[in-house]
mmCIF file with all atom_site columns, C-alpha atoms and ligand atoms in Angstrom:
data_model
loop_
_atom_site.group_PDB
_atom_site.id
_atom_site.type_symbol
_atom_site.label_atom_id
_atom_site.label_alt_id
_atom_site.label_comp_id
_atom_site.label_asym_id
_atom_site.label_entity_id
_atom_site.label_seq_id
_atom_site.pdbx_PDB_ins_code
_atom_site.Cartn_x
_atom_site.Cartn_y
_atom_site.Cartn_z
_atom_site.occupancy
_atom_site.B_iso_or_equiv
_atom_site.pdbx_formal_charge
_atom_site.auth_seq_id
_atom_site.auth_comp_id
_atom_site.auth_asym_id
_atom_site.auth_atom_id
_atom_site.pdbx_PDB_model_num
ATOM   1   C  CA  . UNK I 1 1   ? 74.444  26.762 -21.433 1.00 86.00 ? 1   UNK I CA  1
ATOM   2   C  CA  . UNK I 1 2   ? 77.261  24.044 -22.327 1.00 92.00 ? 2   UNK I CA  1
ATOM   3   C  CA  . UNK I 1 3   ? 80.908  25.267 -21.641 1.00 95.00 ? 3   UNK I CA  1
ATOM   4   C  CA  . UNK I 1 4   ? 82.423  26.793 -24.748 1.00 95.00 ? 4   UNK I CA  1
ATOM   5   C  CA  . UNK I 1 5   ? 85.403  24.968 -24.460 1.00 95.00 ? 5   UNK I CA  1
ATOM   6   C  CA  . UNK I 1 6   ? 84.553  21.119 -23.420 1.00 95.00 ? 6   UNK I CA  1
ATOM   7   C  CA  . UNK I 1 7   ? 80.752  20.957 -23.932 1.00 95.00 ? 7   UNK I CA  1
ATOM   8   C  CA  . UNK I 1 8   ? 80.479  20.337 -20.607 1.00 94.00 ? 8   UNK I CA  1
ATOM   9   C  CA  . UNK I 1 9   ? 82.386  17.048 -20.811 1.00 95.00 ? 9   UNK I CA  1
ATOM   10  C  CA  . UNK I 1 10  ? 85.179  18.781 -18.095 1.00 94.00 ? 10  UNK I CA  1
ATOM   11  C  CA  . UNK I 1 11  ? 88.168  17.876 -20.033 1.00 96.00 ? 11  UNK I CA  1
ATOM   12  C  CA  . UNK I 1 12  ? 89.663  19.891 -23.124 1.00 96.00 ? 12  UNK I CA  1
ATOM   13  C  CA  . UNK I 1 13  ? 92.810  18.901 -24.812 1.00 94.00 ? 13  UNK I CA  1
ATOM   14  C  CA  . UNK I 1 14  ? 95.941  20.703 -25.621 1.00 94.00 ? 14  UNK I CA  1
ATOM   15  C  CA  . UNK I 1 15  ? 99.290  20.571 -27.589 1.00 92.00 ? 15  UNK I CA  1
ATOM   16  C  CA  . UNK I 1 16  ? 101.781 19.449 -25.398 1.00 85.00 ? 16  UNK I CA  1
ATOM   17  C  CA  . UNK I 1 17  ? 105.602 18.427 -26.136 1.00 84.00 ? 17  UNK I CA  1
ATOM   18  C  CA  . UNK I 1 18  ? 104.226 18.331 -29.998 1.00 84.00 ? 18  UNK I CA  1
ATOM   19  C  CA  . UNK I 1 19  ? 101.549 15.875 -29.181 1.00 91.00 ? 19  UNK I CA  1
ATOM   20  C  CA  . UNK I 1 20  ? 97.718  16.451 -27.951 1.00 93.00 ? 20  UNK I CA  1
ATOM   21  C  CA  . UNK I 1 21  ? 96.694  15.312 -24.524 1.00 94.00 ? 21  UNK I CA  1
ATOM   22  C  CA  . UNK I 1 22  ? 93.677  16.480 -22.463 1.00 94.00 ? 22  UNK I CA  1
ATOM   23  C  CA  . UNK I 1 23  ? 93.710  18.360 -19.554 1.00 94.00 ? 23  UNK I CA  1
ATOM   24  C  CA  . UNK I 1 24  ? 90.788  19.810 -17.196 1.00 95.00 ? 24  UNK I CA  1
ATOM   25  C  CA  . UNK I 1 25  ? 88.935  22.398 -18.593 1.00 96.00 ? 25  UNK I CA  1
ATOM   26  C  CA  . UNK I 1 26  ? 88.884  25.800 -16.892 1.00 93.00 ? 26  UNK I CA  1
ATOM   27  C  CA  . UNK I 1 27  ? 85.251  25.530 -15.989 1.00 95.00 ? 27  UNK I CA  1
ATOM   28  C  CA  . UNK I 1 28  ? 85.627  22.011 -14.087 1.00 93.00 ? 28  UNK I CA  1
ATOM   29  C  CA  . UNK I 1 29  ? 88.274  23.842 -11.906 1.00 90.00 ? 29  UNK I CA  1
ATOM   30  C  CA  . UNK I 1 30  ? 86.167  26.569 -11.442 1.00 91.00 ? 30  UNK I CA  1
ATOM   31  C  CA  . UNK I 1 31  ? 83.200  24.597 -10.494 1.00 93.00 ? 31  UNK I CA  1
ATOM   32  C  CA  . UNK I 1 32  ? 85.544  22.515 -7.664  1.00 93.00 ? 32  UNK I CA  1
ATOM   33  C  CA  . UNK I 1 33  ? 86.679  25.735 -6.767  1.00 93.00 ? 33  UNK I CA  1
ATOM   34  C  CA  . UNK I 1 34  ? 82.884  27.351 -6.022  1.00 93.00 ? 34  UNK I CA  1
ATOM   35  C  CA  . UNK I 1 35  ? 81.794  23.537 -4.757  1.00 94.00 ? 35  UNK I CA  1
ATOM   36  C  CA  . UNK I 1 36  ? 84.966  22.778 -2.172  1.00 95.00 ? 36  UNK I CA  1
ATOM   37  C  CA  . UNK I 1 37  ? 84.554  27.095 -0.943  1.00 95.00 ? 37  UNK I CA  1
ATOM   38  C  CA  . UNK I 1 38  ? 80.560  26.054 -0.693  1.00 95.00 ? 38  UNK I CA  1
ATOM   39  C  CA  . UNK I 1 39  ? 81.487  22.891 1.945   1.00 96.00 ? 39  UNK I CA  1
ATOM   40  C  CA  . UNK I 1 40  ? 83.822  25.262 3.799   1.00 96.00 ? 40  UNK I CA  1
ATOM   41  C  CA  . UNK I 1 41  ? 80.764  26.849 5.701   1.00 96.00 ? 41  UNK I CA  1
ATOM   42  C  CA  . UNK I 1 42  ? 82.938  30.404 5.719   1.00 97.00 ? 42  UNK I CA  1
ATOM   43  C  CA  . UNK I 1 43  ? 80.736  32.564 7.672   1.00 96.00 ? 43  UNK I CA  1
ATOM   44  C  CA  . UNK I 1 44  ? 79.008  35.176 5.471   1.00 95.00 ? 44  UNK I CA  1
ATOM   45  C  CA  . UNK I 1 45  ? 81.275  38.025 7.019   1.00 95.00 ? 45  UNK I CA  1
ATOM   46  C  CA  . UNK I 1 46  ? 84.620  36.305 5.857   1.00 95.00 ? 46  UNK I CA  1
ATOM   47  C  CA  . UNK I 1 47  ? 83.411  35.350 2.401   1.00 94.00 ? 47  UNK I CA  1
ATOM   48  C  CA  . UNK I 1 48  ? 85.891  38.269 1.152   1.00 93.00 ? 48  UNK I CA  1
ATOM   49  C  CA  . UNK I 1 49  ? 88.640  38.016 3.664   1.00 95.00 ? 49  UNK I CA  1
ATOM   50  C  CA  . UNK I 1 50  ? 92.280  37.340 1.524   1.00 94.00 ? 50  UNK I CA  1
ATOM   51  C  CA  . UNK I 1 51  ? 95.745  38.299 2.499   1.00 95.00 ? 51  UNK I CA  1
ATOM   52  C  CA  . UNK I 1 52  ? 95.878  41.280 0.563   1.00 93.00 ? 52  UNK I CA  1
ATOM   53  C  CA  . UNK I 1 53  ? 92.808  42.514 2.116   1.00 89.00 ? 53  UNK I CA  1
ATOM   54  C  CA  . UNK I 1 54  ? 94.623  42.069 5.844   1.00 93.00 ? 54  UNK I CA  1
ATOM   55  C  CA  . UNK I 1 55  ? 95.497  45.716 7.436   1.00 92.00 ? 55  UNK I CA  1
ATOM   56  C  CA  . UNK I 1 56  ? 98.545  45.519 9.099   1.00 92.00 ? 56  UNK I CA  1
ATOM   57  C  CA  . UNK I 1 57  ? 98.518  49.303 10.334  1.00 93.00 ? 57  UNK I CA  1
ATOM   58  C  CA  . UNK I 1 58  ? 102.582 48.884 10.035  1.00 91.00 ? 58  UNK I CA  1
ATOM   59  C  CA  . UNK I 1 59  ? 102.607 46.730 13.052  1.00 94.00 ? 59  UNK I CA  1
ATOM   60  C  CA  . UNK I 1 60  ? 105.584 44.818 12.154  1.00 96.00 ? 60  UNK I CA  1
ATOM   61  C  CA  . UNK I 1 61  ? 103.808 41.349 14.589  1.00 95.00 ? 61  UNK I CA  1
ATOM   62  C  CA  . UNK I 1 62  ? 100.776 41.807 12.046  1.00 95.00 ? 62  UNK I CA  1
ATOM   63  C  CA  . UNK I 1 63  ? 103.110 42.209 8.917   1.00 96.00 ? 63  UNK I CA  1
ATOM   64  C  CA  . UNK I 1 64  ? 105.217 38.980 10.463  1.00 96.00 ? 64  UNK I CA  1
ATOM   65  C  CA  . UNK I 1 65  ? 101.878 36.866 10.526  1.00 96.00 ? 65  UNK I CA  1
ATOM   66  C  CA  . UNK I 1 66  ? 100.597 37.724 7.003   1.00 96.00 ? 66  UNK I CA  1
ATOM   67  C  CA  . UNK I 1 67  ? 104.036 36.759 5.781   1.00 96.00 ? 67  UNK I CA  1
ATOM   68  C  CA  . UNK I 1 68  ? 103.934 33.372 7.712   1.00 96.00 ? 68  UNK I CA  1
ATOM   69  C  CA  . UNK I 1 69  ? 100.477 32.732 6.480   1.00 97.00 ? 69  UNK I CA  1
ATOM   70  C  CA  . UNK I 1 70  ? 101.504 33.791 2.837   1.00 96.00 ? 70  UNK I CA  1
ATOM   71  C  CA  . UNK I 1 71  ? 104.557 30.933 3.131   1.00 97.00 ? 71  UNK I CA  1
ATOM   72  C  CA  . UNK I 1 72  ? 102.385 28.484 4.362   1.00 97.00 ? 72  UNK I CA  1
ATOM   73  C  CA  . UNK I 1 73  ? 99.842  28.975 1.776   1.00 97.00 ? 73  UNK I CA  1
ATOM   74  C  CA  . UNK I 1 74  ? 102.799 28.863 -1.168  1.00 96.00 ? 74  UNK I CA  1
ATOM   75  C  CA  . UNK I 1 75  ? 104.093 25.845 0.855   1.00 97.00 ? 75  UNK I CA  1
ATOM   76  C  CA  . UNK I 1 76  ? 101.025 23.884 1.078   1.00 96.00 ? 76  UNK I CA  1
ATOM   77  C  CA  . UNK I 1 77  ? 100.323 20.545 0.762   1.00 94.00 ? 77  UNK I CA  1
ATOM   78  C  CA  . UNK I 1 78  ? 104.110 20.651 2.047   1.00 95.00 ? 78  UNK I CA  1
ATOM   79  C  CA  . UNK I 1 79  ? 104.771 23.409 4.438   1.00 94.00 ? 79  UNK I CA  1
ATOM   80  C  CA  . UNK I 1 80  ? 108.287 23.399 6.627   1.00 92.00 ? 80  UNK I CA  1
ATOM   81  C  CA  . UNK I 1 81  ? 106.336 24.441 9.616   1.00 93.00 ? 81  UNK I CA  1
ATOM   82  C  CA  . UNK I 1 82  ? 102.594 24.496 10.717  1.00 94.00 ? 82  UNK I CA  1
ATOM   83  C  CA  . UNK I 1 83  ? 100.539 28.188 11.171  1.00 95.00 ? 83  UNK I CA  1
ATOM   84  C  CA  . UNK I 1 84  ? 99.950  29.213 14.804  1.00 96.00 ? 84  UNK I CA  1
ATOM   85  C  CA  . UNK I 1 85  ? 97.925  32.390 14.837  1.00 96.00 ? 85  UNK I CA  1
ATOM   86  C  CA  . UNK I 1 86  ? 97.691  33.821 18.523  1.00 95.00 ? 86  UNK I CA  1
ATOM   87  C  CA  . UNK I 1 87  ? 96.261  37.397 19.900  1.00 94.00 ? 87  UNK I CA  1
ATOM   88  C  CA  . UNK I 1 88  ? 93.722  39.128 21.150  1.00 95.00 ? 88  UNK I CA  1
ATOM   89  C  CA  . UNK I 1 89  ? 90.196  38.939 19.827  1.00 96.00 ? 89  UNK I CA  1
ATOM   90  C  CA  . UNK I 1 90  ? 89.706  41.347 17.066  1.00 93.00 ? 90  UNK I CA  1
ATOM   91  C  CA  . UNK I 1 91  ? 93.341  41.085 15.698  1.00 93.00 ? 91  UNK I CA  1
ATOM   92  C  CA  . UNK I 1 92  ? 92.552  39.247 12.775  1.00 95.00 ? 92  UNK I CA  1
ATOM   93  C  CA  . UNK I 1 93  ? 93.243  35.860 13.597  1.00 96.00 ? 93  UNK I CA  1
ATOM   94  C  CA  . UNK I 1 94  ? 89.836  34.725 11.776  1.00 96.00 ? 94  UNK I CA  1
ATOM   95  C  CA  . UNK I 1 95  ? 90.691  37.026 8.619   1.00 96.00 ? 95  UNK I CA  1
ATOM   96  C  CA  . UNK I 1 96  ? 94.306  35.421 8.188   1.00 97.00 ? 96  UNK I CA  1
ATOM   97  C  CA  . UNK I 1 97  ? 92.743  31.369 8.755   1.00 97.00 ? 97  UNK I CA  1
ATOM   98  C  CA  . UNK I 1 98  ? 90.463  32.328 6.271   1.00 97.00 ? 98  UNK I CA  1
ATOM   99  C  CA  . UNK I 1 99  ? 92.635  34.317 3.956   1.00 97.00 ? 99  UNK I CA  1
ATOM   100 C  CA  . UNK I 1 100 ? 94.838  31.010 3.652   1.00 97.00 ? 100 UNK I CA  1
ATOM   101 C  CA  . UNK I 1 101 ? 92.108  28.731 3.255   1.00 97.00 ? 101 UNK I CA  1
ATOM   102 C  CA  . UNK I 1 102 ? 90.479  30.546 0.548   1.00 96.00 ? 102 UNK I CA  1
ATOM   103 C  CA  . UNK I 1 103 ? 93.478  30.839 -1.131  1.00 96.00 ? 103 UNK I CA  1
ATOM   104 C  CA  . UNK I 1 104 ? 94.254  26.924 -1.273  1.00 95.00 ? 104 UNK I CA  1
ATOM   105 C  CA  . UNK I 1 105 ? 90.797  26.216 -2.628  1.00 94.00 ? 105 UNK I CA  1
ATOM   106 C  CA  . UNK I 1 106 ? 90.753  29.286 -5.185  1.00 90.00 ? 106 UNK I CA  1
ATOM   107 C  CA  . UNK I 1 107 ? 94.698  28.717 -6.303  1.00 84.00 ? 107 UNK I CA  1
HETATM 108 ZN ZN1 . ZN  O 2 .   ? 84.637  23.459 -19.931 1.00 64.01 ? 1   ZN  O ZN1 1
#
């Protein structure tokens, strides 16, 4: 079925600054959203992972590193500083590189 909106042409205008011009429609970002999340190759078991999701059990290292990946992610494409993520196995390290990825494809 066609998109609603564009007919499936990806591009739907709007009134802007009291003229029309034509943006993306909703369902072309949506589409490049699914398609770029597709070539990521996220392993099935971190599909969901997202920074919200990320239990921090109060540690305040944990609650440090979700806050550094949450500025990078707002920073991105122009962060002040890169994201290290270093631990143990099992800490999450996986769930946070994933949480910030998803969130720059899906944002
Ligand atoms: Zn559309």
């Amino acid at each position: 079925m066609p998109c609603s909106i564009c007919d499936d042409t990806g591009w739907k205008a709007i009134e802007s600054d009291g003229g029309r011009r034509v943006v993306r429609c909703d369902c072309w970002r949506n589409s490049l959203a699914a398609r770029l999340l597709d070539n990521a190759r996220i392993p099935p078991r971190y599909k969901r992972c997202d920074l919200e999701a990320f239990v921090t059990y109060t540690n305040e290292k944990l609650l440090s590193a979700v806050r550094q990946a949450q500025r990078f992610a707002a920073e991105f494409p122009t962060p002040q500083k890169g994201l290290c993520l270093i631990g143990p196995p099992g800490i999450g390290k996986t769930h946070l590189a994933v949480a910030v990825l998803r969130r720059l494809i899906i944002t």
